[in-house]
XYZ file of N, CA and C in Angstrom:
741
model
N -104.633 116.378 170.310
C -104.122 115.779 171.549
C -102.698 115.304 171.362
N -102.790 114.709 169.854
C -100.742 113.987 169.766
C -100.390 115.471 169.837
N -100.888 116.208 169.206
C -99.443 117.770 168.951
C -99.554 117.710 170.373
N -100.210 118.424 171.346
C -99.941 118.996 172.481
C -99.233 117.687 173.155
N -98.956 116.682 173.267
C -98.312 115.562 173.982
C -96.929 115.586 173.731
N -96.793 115.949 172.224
C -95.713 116.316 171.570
C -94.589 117.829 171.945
N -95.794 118.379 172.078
C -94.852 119.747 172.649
C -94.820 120.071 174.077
N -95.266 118.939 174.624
C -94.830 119.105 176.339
C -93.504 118.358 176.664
N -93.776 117.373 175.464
C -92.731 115.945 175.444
C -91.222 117.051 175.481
N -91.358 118.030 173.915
C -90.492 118.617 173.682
C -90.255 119.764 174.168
N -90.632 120.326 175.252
C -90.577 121.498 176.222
C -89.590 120.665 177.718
N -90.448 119.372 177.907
C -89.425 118.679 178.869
C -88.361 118.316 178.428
N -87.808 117.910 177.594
C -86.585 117.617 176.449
C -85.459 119.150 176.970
N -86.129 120.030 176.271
C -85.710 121.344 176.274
C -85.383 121.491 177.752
N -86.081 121.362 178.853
C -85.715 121.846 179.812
C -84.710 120.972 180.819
N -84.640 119.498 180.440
C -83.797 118.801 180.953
C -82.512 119.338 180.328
N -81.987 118.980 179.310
C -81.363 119.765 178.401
C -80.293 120.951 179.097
N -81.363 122.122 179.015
C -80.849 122.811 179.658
C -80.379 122.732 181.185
N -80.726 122.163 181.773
C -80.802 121.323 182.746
C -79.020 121.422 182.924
N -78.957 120.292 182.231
C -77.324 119.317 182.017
C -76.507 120.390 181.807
N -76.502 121.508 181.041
C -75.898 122.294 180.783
C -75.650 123.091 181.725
N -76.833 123.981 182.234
C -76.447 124.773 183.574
C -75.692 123.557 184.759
N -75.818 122.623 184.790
C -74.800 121.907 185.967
C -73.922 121.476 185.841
N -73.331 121.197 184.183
C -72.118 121.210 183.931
C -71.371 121.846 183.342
N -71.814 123.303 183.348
C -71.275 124.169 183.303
C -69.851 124.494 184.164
N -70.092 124.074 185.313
C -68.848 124.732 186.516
C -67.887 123.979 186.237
N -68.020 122.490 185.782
C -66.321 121.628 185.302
C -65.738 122.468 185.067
N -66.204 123.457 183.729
C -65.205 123.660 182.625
C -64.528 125.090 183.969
N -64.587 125.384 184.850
C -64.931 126.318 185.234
C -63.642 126.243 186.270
N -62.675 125.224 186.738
C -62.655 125.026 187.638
C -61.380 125.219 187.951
N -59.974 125.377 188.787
C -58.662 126.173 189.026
C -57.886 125.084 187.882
N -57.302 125.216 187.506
C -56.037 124.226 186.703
C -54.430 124.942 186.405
N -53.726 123.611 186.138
C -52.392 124.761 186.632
C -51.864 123.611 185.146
N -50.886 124.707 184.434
C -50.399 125.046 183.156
C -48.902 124.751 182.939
N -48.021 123.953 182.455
C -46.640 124.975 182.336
C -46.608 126.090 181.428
N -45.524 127.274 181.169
C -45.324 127.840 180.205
C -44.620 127.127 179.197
N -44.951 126.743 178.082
C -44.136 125.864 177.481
C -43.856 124.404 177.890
N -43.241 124.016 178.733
C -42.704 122.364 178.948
C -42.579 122.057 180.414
N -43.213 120.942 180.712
C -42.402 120.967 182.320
C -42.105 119.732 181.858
N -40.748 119.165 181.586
C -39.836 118.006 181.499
C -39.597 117.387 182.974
N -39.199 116.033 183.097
C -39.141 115.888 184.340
C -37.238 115.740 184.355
N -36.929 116.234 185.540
C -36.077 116.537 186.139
C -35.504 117.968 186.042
N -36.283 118.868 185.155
C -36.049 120.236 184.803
C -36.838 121.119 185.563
N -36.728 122.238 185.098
C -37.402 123.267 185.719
C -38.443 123.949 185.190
N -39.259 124.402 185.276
C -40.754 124.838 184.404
C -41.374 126.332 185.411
N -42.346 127.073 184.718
C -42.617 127.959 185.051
C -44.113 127.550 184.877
N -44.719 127.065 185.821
C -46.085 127.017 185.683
C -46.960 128.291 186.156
N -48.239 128.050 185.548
C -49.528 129.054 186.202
C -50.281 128.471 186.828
N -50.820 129.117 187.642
C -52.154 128.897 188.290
C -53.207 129.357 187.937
N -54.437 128.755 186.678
C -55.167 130.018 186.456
C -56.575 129.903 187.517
N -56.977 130.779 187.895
C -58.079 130.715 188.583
C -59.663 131.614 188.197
N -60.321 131.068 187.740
C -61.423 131.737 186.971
C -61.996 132.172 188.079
N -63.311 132.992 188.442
C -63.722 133.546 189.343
C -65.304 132.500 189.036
N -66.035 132.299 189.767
C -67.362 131.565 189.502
C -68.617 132.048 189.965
N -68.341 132.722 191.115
C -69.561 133.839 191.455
C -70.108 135.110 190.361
N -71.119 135.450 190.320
C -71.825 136.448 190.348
C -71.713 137.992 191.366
N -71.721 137.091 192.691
C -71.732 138.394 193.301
C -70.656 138.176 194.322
N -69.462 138.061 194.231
C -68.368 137.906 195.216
C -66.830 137.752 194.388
N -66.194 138.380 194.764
C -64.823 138.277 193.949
C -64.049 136.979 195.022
N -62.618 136.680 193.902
C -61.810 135.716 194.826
C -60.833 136.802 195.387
N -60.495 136.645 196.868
C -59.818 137.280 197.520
C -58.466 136.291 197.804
N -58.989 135.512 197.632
C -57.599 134.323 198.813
C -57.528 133.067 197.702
N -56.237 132.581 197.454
C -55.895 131.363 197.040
C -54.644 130.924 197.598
N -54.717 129.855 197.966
C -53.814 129.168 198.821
C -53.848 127.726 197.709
N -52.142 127.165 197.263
C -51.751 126.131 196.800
C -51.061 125.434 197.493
N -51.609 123.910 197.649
C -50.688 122.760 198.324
C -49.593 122.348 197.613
N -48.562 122.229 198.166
C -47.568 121.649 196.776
C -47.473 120.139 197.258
N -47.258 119.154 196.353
C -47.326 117.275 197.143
C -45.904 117.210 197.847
N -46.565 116.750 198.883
C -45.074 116.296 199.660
C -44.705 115.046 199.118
N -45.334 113.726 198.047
C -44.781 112.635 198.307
C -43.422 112.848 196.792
N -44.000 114.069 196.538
C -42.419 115.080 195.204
C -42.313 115.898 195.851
N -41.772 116.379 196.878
C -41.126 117.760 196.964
C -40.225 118.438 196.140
N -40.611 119.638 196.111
C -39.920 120.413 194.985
C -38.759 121.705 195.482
N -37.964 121.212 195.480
C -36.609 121.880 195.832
C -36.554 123.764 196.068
N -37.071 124.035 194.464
C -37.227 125.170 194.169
C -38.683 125.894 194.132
N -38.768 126.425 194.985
C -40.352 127.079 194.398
C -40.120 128.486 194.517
N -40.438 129.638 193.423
C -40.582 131.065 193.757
C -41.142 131.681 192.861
N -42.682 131.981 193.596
C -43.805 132.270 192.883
C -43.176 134.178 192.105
N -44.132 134.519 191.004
C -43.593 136.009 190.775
C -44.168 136.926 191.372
N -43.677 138.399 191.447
C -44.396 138.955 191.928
C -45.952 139.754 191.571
N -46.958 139.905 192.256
C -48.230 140.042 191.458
C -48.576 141.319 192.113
N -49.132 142.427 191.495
C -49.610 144.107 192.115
C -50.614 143.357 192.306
N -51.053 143.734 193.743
C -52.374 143.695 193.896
C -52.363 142.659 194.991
N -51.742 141.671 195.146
C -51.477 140.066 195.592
C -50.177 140.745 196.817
N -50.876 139.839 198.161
C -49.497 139.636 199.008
C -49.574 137.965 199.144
N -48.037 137.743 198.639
C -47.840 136.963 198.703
C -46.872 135.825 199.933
N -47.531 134.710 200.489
C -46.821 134.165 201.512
C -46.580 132.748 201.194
N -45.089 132.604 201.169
C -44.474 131.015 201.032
C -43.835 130.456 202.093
N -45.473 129.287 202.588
C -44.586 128.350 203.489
C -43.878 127.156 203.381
N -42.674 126.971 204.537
C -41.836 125.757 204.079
C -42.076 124.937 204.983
N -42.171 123.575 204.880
C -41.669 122.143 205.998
C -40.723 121.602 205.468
N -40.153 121.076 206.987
C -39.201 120.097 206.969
C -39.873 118.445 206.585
N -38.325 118.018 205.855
C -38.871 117.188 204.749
C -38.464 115.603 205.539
N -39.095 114.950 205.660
C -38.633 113.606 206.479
C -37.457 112.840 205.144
N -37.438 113.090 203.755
C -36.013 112.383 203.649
C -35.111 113.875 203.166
N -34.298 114.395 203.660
C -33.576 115.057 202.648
C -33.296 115.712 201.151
N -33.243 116.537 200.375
C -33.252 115.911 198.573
C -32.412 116.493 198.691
N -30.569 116.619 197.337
C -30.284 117.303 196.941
C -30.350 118.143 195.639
N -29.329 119.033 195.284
C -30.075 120.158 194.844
C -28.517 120.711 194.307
N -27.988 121.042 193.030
C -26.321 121.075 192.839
C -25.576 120.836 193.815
N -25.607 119.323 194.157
C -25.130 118.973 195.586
C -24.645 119.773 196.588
N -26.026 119.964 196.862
C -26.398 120.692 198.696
C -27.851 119.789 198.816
N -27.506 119.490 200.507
C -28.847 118.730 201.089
C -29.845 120.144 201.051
N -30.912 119.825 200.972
C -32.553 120.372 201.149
C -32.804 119.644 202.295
N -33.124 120.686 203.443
C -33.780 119.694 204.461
C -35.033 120.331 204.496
N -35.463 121.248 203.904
C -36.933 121.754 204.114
C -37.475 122.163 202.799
N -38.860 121.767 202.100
C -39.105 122.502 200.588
C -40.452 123.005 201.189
N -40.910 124.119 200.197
C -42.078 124.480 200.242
C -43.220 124.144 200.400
N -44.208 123.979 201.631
C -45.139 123.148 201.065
C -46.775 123.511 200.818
N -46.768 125.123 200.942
C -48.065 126.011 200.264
C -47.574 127.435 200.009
N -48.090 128.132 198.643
C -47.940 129.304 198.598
C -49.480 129.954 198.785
N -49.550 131.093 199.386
C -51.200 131.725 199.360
C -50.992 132.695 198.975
N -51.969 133.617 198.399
C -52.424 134.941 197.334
C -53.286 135.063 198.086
N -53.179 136.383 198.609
C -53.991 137.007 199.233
C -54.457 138.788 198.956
N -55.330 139.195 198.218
C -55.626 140.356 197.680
C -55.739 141.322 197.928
N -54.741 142.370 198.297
C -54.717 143.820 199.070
C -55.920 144.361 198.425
N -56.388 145.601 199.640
C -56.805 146.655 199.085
C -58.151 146.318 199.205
N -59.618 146.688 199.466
C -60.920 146.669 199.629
C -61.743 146.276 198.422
N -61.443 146.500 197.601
C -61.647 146.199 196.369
C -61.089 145.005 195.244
N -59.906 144.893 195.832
C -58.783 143.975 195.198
C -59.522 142.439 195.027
N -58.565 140.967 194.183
C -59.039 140.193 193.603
C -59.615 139.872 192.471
N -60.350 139.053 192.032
C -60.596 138.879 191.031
C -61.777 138.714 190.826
N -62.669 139.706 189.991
C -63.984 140.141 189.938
C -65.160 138.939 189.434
N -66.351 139.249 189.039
C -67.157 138.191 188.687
C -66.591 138.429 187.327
N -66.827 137.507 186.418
C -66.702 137.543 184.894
C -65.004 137.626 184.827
N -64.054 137.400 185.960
C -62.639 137.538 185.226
C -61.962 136.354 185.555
N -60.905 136.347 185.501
C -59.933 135.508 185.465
C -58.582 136.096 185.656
N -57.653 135.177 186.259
C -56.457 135.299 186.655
C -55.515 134.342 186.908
N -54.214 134.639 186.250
C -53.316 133.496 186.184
C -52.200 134.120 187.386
N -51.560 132.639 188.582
C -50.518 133.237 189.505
C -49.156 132.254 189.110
N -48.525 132.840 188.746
C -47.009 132.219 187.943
C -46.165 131.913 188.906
N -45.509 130.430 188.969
C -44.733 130.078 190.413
C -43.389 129.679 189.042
N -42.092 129.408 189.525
C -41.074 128.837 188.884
C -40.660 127.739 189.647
N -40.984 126.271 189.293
C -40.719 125.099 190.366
C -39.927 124.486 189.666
N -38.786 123.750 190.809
C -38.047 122.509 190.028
C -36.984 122.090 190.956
N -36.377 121.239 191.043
C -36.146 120.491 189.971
C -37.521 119.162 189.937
N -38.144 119.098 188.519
C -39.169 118.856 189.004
C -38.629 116.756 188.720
N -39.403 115.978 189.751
C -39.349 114.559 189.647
C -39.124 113.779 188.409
N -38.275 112.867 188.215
C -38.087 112.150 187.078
C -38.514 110.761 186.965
N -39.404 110.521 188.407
C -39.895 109.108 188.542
C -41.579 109.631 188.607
N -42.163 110.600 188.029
C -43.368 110.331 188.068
C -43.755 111.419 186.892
N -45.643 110.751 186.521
C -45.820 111.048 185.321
C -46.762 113.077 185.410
N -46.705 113.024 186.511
C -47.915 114.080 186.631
C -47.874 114.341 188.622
N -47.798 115.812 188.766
C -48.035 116.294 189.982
C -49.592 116.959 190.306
N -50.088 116.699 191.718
C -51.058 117.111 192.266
C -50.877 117.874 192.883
N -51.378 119.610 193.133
C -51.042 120.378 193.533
C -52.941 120.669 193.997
N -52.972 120.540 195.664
C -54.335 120.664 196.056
C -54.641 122.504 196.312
N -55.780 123.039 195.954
C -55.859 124.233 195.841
C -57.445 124.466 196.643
N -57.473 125.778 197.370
C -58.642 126.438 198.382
C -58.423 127.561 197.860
N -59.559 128.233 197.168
C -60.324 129.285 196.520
C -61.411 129.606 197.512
N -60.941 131.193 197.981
C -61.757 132.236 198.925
C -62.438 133.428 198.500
N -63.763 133.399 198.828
C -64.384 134.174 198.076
C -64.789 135.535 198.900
N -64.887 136.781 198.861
C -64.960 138.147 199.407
C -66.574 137.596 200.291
N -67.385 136.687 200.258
C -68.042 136.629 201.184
C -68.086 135.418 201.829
N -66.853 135.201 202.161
C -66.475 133.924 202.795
C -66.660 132.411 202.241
N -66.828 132.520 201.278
C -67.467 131.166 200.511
C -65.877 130.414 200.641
N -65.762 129.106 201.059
C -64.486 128.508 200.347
C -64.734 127.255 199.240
N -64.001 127.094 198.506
C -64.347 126.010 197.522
C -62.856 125.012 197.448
N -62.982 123.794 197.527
C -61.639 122.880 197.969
C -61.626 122.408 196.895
N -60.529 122.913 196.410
C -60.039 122.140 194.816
C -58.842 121.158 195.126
N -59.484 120.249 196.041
C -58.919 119.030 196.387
C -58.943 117.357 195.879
N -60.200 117.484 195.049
C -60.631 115.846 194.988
C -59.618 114.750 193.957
N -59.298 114.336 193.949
C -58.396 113.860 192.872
C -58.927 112.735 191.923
N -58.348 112.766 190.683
C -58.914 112.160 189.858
C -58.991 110.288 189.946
N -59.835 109.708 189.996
C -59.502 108.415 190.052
C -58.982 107.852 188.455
N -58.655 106.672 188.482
C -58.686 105.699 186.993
C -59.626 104.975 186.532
N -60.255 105.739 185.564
C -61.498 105.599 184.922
C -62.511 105.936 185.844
N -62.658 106.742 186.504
C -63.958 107.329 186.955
C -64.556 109.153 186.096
N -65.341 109.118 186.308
C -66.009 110.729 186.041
C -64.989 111.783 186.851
N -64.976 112.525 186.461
C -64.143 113.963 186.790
C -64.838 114.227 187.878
N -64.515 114.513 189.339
C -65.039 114.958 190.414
C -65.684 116.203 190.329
N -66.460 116.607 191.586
C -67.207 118.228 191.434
C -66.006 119.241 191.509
N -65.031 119.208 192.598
C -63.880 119.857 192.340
C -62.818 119.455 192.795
N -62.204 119.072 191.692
C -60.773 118.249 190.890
C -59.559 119.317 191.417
N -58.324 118.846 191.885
C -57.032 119.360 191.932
C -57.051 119.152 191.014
N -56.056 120.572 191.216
C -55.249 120.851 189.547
C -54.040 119.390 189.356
N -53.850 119.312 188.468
C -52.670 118.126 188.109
C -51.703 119.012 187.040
N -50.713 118.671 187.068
C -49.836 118.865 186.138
C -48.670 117.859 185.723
N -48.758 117.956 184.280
C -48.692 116.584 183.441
C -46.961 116.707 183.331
N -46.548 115.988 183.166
C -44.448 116.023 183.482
C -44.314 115.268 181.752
N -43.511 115.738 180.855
C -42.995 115.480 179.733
C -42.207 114.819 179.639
N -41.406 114.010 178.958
C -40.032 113.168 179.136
C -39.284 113.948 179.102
N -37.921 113.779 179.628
C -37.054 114.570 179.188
C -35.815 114.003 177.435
N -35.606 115.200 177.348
C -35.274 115.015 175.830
C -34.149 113.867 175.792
N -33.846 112.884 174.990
C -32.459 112.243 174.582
C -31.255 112.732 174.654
N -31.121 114.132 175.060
C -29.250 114.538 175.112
C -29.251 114.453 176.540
N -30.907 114.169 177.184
C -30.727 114.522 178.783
C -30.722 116.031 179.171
N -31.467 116.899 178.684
C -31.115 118.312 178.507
C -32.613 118.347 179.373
N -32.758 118.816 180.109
C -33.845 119.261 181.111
C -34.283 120.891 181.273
N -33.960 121.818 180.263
C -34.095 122.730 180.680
C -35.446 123.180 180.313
N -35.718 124.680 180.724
C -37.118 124.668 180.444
C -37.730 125.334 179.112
N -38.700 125.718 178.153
C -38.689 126.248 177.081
C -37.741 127.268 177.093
N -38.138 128.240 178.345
C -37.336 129.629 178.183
C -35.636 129.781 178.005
N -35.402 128.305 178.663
C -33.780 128.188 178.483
C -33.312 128.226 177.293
N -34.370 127.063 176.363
C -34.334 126.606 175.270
C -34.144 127.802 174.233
N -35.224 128.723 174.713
C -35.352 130.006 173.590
C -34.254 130.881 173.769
N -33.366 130.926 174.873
C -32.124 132.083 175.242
C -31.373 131.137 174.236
N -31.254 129.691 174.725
C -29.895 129.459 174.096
C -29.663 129.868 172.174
N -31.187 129.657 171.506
C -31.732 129.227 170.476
C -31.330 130.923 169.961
N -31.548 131.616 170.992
C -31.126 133.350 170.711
C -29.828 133.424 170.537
N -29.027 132.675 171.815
C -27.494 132.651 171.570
C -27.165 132.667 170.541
N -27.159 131.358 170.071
C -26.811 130.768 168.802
C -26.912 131.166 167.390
N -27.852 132.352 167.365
C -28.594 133.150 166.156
C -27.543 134.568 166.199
N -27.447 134.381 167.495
C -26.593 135.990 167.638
C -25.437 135.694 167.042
N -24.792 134.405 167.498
C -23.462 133.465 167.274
C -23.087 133.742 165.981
N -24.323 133.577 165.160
C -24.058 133.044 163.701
C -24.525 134.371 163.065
N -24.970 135.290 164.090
C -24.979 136.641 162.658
C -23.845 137.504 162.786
N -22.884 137.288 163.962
C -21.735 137.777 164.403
C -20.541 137.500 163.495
N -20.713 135.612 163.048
C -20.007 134.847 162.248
C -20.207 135.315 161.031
N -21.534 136.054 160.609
C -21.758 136.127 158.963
C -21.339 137.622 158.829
N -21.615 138.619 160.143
C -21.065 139.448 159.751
C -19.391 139.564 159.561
N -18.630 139.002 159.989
C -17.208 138.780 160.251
C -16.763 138.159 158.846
N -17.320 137.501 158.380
C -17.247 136.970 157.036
C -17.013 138.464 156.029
N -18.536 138.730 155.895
C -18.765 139.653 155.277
C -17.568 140.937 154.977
N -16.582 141.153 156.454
C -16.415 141.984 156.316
C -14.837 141.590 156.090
N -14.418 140.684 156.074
C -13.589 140.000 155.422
C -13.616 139.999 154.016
N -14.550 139.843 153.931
C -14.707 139.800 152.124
C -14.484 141.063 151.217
N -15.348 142.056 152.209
C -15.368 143.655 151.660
C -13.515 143.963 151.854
N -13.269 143.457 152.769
C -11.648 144.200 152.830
C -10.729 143.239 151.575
N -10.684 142.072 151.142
C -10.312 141.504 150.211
C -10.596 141.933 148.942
N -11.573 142.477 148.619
C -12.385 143.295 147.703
C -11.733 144.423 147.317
N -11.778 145.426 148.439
C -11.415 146.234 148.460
C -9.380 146.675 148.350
N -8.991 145.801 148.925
C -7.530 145.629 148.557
C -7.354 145.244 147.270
N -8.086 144.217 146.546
C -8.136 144.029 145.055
C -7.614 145.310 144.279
N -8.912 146.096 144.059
C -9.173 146.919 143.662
C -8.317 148.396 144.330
N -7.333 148.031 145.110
C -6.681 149.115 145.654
C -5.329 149.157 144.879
N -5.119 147.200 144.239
C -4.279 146.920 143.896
C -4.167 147.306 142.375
N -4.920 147.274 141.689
C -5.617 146.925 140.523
C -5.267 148.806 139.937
N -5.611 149.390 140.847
C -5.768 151.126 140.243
C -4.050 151.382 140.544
N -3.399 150.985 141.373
C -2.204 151.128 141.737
C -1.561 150.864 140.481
N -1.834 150.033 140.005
C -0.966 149.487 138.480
C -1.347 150.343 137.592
N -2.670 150.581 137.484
C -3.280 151.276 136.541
C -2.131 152.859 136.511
N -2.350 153.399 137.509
C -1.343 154.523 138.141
C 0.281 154.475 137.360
N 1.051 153.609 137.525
C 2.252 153.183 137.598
C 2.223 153.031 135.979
N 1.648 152.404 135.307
C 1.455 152.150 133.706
C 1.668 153.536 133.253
N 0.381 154.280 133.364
C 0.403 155.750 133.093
C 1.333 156.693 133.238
N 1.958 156.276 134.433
C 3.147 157.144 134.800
C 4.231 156.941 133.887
N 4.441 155.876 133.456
C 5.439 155.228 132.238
C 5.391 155.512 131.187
N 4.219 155.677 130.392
C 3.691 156.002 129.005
C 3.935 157.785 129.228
N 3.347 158.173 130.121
C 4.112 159.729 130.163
C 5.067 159.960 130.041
N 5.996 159.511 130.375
C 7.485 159.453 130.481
C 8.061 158.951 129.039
N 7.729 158.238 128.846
C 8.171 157.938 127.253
C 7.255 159.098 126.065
N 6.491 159.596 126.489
C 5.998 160.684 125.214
C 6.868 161.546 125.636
N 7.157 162.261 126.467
C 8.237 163.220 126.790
C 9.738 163.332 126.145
N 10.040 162.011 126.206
C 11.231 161.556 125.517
C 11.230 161.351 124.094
N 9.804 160.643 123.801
C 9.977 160.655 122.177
C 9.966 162.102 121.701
N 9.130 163.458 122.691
C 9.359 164.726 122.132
C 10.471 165.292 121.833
């Protein structure tokens, strides 16, 4: 009687268990947006959008991103994606921003992905990242909310709107956030990719410099030794000249 009490005990165990797992499964599951490298604040960054697919039997056809109006972002221009038509809308902004001093009176305030073709989107079991280039991004805040609606080929919508509170549990479905870096001590705001051209510059700079060296050196070298046989020449020519005479 204890065994069998025991292995019902531990069959319900098991199945709660599994339980927790199949329902929190979908967190891990859910749209989030990335920089490539750095989003510094007051710089520019190349973020993603990745969007996992969560159905079984329905692909994502449609994603539409809110961008926050209480940061508007000057610059937004998503890349281009085969497969994806893409539409960027703008509002007018109740304060102004500038921008290499020019007023902004209107910034972006949703881009949508929308999936050509009968077939098109993003299947069960895949995933897909949509790459926007935003900036200049805010230097008075720590992290942007970007609210997101995921459309599914049989009309399903899912609102990746809820936002995170302070100190509460992670909502059923959480906006994406994206986290803002300090910007560096020289005040240099640019974005990794800037970082890596210049970092290229500078390598090119200095193999340009070493070759220029180098070839400085070979011609010093080489005049040496241009000099060096010249004498050698001129000696010889002398000592000939005197055996002739002593003949």
């Amino acid at each position: 009687m204890k065994a069998s009490r025991l292995a019902a005990t531990g069959a319900v165990a098991a199945t709660a268990v599994s339980a927790v797992v199949v329902l929190s499964s979908p967190a891990f599951a859910h749209v989030t947006v990335q920089p490539e490298g750095t989003a510094a604040k007051g710089g520019y960054a190349v973020v993603d959008f990745k969007v996992p697919n969560e159905r079984d039997n329905a692909s994502t056809t449609k994603l539409e991103v809110n961008f926050p109006t209480d940061h508007p972002l000057a610059s937004v221009m998503p890349e281009p994606m085969p497969g994806w038509k893409i539409e960027v809308t703008k509002s007018k902004l109740a304060k102004p921003l500038e921008l290499h001093g020019e007023q902004i009176t209107e910034a972006v305030s949703k881009v949508t992905w929308t999936a050509t073709g009968k077939d098109g989107g993003i299947r069960p079991g895949y995933f897909e990242k949509f790459p926007v280039s935003v900036g200049a991004l805010p230097e008075d805040a720590d992290e942007l909310v970007f609210k997101a609606i995921q459309t599914y080929s049989n009309k399903e919508v899912v609102r990746w709107i809820e936002v995170q509170e302070d100190g509460a549990e992670e909502p059923e479905t959480p906006a994406p956030v994206l986290a803002l870096s300090a910007a560096s001590e020289d005040g240099h705001h640019g974005s990794a990719a800037e970082d890596a051209d210049d970092k290229t510059e500078n390598a090119a700079a200095t193999t340009e410099a070493a070759d220029g060296d180098s070839s400085d050196t070979t011609a010093r070298v080489l005049g040496v030794v241009g000099i060096v046989i010249g004498a050698l020449g001129v000696a010889y020519g002398v000592l000939a000249g005197r055996r002739r005479s002593d003949a």
